[in-house]
XYZ file of C-alpha atoms in Angstrom:
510
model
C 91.577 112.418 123.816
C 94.405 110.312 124.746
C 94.817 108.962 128.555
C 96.720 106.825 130.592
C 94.802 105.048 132.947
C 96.063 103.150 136.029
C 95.871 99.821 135.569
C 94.728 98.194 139.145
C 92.189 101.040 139.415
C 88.503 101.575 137.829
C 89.102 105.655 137.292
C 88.331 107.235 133.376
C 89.334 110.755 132.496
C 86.488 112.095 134.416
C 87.469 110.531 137.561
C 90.966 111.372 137.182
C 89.541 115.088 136.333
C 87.377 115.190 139.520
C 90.374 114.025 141.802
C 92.490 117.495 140.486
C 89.249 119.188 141.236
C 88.890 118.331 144.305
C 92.537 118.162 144.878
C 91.930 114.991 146.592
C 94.673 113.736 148.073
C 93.852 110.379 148.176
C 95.270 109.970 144.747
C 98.333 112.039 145.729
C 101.507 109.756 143.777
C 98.419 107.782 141.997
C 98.059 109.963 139.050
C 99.865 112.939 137.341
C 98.312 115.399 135.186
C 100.084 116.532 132.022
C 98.801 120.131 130.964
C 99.243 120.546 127.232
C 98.925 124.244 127.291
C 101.688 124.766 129.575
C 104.206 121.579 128.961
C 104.446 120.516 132.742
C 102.883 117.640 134.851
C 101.292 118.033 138.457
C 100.459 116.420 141.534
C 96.159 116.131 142.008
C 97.164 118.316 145.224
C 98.897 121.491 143.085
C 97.754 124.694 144.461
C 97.638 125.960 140.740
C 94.414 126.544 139.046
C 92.900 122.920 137.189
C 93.142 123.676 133.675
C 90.528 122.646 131.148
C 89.463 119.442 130.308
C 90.352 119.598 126.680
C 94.007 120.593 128.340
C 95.104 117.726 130.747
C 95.679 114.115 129.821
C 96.515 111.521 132.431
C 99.568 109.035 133.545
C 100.215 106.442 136.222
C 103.601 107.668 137.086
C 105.639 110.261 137.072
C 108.203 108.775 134.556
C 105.144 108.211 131.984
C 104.680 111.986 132.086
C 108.162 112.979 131.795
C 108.522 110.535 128.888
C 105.993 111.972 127.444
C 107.717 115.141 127.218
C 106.170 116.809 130.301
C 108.567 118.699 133.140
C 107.516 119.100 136.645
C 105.628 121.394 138.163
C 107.925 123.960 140.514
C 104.847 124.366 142.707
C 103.592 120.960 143.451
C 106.757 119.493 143.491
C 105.954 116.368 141.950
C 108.581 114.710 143.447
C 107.906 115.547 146.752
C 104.551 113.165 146.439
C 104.527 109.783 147.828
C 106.274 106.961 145.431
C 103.677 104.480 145.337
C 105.574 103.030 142.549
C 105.912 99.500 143.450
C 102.273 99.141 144.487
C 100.934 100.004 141.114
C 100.545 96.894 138.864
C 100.108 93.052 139.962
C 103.370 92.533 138.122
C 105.727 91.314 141.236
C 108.610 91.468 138.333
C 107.745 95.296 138.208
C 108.216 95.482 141.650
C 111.356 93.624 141.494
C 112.332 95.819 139.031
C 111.885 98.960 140.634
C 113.741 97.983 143.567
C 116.354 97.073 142.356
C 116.243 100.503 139.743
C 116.294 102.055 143.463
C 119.085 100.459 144.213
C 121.167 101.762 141.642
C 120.880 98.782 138.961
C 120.198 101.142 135.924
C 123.291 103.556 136.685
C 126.075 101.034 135.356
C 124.005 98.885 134.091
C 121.229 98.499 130.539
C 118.043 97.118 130.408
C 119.536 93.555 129.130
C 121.389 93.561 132.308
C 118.229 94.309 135.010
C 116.115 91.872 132.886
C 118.862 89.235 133.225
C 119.047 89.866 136.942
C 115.353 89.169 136.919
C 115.129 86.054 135.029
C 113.199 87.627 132.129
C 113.557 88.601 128.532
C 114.283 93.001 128.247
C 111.475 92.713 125.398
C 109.039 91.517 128.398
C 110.646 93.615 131.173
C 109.918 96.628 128.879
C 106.471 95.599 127.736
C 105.552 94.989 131.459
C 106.613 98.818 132.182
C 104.448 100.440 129.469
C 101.305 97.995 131.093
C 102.087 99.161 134.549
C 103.776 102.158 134.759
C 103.136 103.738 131.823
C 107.195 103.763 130.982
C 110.214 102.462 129.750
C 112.527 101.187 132.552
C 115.143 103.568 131.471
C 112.769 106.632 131.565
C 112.014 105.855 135.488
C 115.804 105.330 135.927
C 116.154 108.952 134.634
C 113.226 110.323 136.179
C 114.141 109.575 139.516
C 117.669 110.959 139.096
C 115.917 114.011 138.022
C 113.319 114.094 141.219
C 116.211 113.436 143.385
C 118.290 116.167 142.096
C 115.281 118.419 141.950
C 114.826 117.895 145.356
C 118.048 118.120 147.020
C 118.072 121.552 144.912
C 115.286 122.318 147.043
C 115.926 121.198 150.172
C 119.625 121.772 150.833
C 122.681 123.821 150.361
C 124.231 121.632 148.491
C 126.527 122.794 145.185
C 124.948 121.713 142.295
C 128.053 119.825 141.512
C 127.641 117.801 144.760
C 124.021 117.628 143.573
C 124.791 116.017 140.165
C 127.054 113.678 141.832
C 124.488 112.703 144.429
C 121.662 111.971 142.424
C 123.665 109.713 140.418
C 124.512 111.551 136.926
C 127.467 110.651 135.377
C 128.641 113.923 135.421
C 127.492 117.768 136.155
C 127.982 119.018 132.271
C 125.103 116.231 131.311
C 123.234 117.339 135.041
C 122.964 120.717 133.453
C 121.964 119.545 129.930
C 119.195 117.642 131.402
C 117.410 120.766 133.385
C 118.319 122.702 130.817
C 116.307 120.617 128.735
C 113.595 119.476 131.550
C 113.072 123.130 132.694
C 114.287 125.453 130.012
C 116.976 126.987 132.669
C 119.782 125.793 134.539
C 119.680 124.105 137.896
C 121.076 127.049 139.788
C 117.957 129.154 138.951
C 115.865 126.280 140.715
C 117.616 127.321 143.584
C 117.418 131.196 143.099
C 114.223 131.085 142.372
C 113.153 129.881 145.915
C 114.681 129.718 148.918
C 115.543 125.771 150.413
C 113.255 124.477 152.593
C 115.811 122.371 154.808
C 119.166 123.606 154.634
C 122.207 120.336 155.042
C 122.993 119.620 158.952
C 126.615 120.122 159.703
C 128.484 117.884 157.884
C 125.262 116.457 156.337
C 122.635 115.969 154.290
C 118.544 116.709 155.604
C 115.741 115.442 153.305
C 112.473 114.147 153.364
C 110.851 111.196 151.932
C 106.925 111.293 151.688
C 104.739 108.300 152.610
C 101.163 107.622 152.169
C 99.592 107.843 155.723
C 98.871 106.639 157.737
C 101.916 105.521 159.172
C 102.347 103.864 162.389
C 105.514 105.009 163.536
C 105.221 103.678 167.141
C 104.816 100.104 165.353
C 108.008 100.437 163.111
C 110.190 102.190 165.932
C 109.109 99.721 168.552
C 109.954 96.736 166.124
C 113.528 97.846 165.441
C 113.725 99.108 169.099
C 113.744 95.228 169.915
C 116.524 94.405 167.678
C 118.949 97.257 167.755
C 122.463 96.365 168.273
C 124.085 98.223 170.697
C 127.181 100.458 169.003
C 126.019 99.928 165.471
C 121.889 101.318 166.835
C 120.517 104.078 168.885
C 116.679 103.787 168.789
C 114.162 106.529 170.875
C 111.079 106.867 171.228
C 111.205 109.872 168.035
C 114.401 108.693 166.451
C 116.100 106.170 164.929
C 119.999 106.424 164.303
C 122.425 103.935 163.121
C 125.696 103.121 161.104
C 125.904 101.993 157.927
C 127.876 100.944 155.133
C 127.798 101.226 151.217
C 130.871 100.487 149.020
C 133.409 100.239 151.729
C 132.372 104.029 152.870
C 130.881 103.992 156.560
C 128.720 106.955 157.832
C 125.718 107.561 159.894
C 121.547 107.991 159.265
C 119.493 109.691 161.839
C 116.001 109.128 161.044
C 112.954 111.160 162.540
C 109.238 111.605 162.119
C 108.459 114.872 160.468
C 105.334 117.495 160.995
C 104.181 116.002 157.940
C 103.526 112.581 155.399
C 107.023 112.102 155.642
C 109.797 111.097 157.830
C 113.212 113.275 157.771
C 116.657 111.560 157.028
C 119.931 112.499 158.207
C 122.573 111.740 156.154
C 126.110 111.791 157.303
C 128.335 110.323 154.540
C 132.216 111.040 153.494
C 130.975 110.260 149.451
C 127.801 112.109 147.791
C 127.117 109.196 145.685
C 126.357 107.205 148.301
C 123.199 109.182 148.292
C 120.594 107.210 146.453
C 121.903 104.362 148.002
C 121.361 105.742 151.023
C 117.660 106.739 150.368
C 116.850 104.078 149.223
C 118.109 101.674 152.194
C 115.706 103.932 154.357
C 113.049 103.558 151.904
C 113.211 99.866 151.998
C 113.699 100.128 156.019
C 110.812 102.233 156.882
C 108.848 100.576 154.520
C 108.013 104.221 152.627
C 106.342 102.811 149.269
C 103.622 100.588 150.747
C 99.973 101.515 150.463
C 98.300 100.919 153.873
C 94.776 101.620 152.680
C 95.145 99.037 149.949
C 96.482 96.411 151.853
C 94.618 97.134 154.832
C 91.322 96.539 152.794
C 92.425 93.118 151.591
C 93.132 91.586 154.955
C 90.560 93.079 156.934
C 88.014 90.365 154.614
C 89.634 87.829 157.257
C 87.528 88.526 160.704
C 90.875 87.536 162.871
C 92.649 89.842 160.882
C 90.331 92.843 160.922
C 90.426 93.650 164.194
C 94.538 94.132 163.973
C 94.088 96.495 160.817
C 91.815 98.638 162.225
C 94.141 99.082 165.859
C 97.065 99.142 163.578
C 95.596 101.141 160.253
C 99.310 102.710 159.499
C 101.429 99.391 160.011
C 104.327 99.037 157.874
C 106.333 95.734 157.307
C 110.156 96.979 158.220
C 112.797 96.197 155.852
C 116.458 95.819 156.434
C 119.748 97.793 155.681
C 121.708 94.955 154.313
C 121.009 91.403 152.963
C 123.836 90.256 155.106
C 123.832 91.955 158.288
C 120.113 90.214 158.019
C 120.770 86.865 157.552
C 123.739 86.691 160.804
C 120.993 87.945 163.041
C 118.273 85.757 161.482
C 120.722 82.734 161.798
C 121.816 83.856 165.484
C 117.699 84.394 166.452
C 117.272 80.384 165.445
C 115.857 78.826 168.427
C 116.149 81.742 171.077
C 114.736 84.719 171.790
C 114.797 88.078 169.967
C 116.643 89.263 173.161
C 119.287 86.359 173.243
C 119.647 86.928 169.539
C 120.579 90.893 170.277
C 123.149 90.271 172.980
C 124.392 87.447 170.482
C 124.887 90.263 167.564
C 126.427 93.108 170.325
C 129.151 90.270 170.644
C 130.297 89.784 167.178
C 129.784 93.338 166.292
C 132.291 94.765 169.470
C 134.429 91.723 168.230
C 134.550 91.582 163.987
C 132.666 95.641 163.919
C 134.715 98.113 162.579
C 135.260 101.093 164.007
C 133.378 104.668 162.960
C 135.907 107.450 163.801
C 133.087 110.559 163.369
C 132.129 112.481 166.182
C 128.789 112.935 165.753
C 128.490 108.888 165.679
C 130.220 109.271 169.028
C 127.787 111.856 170.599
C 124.968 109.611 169.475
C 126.476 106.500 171.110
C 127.476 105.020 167.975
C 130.671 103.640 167.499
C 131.031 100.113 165.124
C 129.739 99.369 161.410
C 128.445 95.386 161.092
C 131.112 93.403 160.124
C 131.368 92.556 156.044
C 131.565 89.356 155.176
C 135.018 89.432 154.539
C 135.459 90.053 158.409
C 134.300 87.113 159.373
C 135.515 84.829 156.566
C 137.974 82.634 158.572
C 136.854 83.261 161.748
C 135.918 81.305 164.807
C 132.703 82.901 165.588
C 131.310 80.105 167.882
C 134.127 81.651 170.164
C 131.450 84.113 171.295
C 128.751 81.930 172.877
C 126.917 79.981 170.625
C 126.560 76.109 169.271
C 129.478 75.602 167.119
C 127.443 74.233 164.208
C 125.681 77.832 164.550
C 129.318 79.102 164.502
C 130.645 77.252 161.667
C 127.136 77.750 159.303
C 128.191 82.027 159.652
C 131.667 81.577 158.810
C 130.377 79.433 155.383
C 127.866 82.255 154.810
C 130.725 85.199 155.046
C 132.872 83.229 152.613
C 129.790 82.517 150.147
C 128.939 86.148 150.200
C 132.164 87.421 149.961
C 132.274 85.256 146.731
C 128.889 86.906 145.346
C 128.120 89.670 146.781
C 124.732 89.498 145.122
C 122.899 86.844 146.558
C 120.556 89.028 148.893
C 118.974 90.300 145.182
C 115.421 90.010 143.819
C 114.872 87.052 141.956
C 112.040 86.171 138.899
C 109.618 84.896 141.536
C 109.379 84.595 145.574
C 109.995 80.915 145.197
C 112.996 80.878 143.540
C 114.360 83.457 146.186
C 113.435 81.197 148.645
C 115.360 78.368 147.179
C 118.364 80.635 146.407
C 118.368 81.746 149.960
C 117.588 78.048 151.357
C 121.064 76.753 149.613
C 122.646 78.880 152.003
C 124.673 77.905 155.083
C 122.969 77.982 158.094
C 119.470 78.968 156.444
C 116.045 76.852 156.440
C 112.815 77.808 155.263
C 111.993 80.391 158.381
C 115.180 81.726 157.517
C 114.606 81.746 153.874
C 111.397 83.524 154.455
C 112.255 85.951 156.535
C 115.137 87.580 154.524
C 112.733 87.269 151.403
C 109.837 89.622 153.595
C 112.673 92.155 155.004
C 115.678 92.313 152.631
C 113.881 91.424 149.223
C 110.893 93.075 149.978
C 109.015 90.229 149.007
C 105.414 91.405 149.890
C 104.024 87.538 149.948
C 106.729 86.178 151.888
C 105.393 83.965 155.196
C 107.103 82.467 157.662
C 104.705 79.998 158.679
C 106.446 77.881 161.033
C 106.924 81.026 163.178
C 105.834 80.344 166.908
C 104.458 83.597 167.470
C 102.400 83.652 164.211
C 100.676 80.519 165.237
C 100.620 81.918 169.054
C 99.056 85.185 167.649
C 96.135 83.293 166.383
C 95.266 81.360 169.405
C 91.533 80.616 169.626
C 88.803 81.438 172.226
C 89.892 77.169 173.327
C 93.526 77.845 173.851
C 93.918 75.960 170.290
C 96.963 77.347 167.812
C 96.999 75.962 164.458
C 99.853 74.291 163.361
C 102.474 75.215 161.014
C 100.774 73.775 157.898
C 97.068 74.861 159.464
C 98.350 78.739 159.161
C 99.994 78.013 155.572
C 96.848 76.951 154.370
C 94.907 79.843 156.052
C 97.796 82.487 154.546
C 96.407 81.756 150.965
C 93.848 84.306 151.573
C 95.793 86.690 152.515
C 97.870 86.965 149.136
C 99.526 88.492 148.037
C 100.357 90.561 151.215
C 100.853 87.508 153.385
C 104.322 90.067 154.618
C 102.016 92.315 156.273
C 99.738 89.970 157.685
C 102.651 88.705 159.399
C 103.659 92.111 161.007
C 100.244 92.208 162.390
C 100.165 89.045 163.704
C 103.698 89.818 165.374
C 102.551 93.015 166.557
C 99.648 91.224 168.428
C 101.792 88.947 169.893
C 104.289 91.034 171.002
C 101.231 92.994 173.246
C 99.557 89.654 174.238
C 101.809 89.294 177.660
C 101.390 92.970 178.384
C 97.202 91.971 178.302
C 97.655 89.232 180.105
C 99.688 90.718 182.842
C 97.074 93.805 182.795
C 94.044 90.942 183.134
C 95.754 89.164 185.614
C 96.170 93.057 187.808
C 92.686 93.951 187.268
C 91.261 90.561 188.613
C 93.432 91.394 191.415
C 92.216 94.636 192.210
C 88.765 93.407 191.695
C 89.123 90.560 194.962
């Protein structure tokens, strides 16, 4: 009996069985179940009766399955489960690979040109996706086009035109071919068949994108609370909304925790393609693909950092909307605080920041976009406030990036990203590393020489280890030295409040 087995996990075709049995949901976006009886995969959650043994074989992803000539299951909703996808091999190039898929690399481009982009050979790139995933790069390009669709189907009101569009096919005669081949029926009887489950705000799209809990929304919410831009951010206690960007086309995200695993998007844009796009900047953002158990388990084996897991089980490492936008704020944060650094980005953004013109930006107290690079190209930006070497180092990085537009990209490896990104204007090794953690989701990225890292892990003496002490210290932690950071971060960040609350108590005590 043939099976796919995950390969970073100890689970045969029995264990895989017992998880549909018990419809554990631990393995929920682990594992898919392909019943030969029937034709169609399912989640180890689906309400439906567990078929036979002799019936079911087993695959890592959901692209493996579909590949395999399996549709979804309209009552689990496969893609509705949590995409665990870049969490599922030790291949980092597979991870690379998948975000930039996300991204939209596969939708003009082949596999020769994502392999290129990645430094490897498309023979490798495509032997490393059978090993890990269980699929060809191009069926997980198509797969997720067809989960996206699927779901905005469900979900909204949407015409299944607008629906092609948005899930990024080419165009809605080969949308219908697909589900006509994928389901047997056309898309529209998706639709009839069950009512939505969120229909579109006005003059928007509502949908929701799973995670694997727990998530600590407080942690993510209170990080980007601390660096929201006033005009361009709105950030609440149970919302996030902001502007945003993507192919010259500005609109608006309101992001919210739902009743579920899953947080609910908002999507206000003038262009439907701009969809995937669009998801995927708030996957990367809210940092929806990470698995907290796994990680969690590997750095609680440090004692300092065990403590900080188990306050913090749920913590994700936030991501950022745009490789640019990220590297102005890093550069303005050099050498002051995150607060300084804020009031620093308000100015250029009410200076350089164009404009929204959409009234529901306005009733959220939104009103600029960040400036492109183009924007500031030519621009005397130390005119705001700042050193003029800081000054002059962003106007060199708005004309290189206006030049390539695709330097804030995954590389082959984390240190060649890092020396891509240290060749920069205006960008060091902090620097380096701290676009690698939140723009290229680089999951081992440390920024070691970061004063609150080494504050963090002050000893019982009053002792922090220097910069080089904490790099050698990090090696345990790989390869989610990222996440060790937002702990350590996190800690810090509550240290004062302690100390002020210590310092109370011992007063009330005289």
């Amino acid at each position: 009996m043939a099976t796919r087995i995950l390969p970073d996990m100890d689970m045969d075709f029995e264990a895989c069985r017992r998880a549909f049995l018990t419809r554990d949901p631990r393995f929920d976006g682990r594992i898919f179940a392909g019943v030969k009886t029937t034709g169609i995969y399912c989640r180890p959650i689906c309400p439906a009766r567990t078929p036979k043994a002799e019936n079911m074989t087993f695959f890592p992803t959901a692209a493996a399955a579909q590949e395999a000539g399996f549709r979804p299951c309209l009552r689990c909703r496969p893609e509705s489960s949590p995409d665990l996808g870049a969490w599922r091999g030790t291949s980092n190039t597979v991870s690379r690979a998948l975000a930039l898929i996300e991204a939209g690399a596969m939708d003009a481009g082949d596999v020769e040109a994502l392999a290129d982009r990645l430094g490897v050979g498309d023979r490798q790139l495509r032997r490393l996706f059978r090993q890990h995933l269980g699929a060809s790069p191009v069926a997980v390009a198509q797969t997720r086009r067809v989960l996206l669709a699927k779901q905005l189907i469900h979900e909204t009101q949407l015409p299944m035109g607008e629906v092609a569009l948005a899930s990024g096919f080419g165009s809605v005669r080969r949308f219908n071919e697909t589900f006509q081949q994928l389901f047997g029926r056309p898309p529209g009887v998706l639709r009839r068949s069950q009512a939505p489950e969120a229909s579109a705000a006005a003059g928007g799209i509502t949908v929701r994108l799973p995670y694997r809990a727990p998530y600590d929304w407080d942690g993510v919410i209170g990080f980007l609370s601390a660096r929201a831009i006033p005009g361009v951010e709105v950030v609440q206690p149970r919302r996030y909304a902001r502007t945003l960007a993507v192919d010259r086309v500005r609109g608006v995200v309101v992001v919210t925790p739902g009743s579920g695993d899953f947080l609910v998007a908002e999507i206000r844009f003038p262009k439907v393609q701009a969809l995937p796009a669009v998801i995927a900047r708030v996957r990367r953002v809210f940092d929806l693909t990470a698995d907290p158990a796994l990680i969690g388990a590997h750095l609680s084996q440090d004692p300092a950092l065990a403590p900080l897991v188990a306050a913090r089980p749920g913590l994700r490492a936030p991501g950022a909307w745009d490789g640019f936008e990220l590297a102005v704020r890093a550069i303005l944060g050099q050498q002051i605080t995150v607060t300084a650094a804020r009031s620093l980005a308000a100015k250029l953004v009410e200076a350089y920041g164009e404009r929204i013109d959409d009234p529901a930006a306005a009733a959220l107290g939104l009103s600029r976009v960040f400036p492109t690079p183009d924007r500031l190209a030519g621009r005397d930006i130390a005119a705001l406030g700042m050193p003029r070497a800081r000054g002059a180092a962003l106007e060199a990085l708005a004309r290189t990036v206006a030049e390539d537009p695709t330097i804030f990209t995954p590389r082959a490896d984390l240190e060649s990203a890092i020396a891509a990104l240290s060749a920069l204007p205006g960008v060091g090794e902090w620097t380096a590393q701290y676009i690698a953690l939140r723009e290229l989701r680089e999951p081992d990225a440390f920024p070691h020489a970061d004063i609150a890292l080494m504050r963090a892990l002050t000893d019982d003496e009053g002792r922090r280890p220097t910069a080089q002490e904490l790099l050698a210290r990090s090696q345990a932690w790989r390869p989610w030295r990222a996440y060790a950071a937002q702990h350590l971060w996190a800690a810090d960040a509550v240290q004062p409040q302690q100390i002020k609350r210590t310092k109370t108590d011992a007063k009330r005590a005289a």
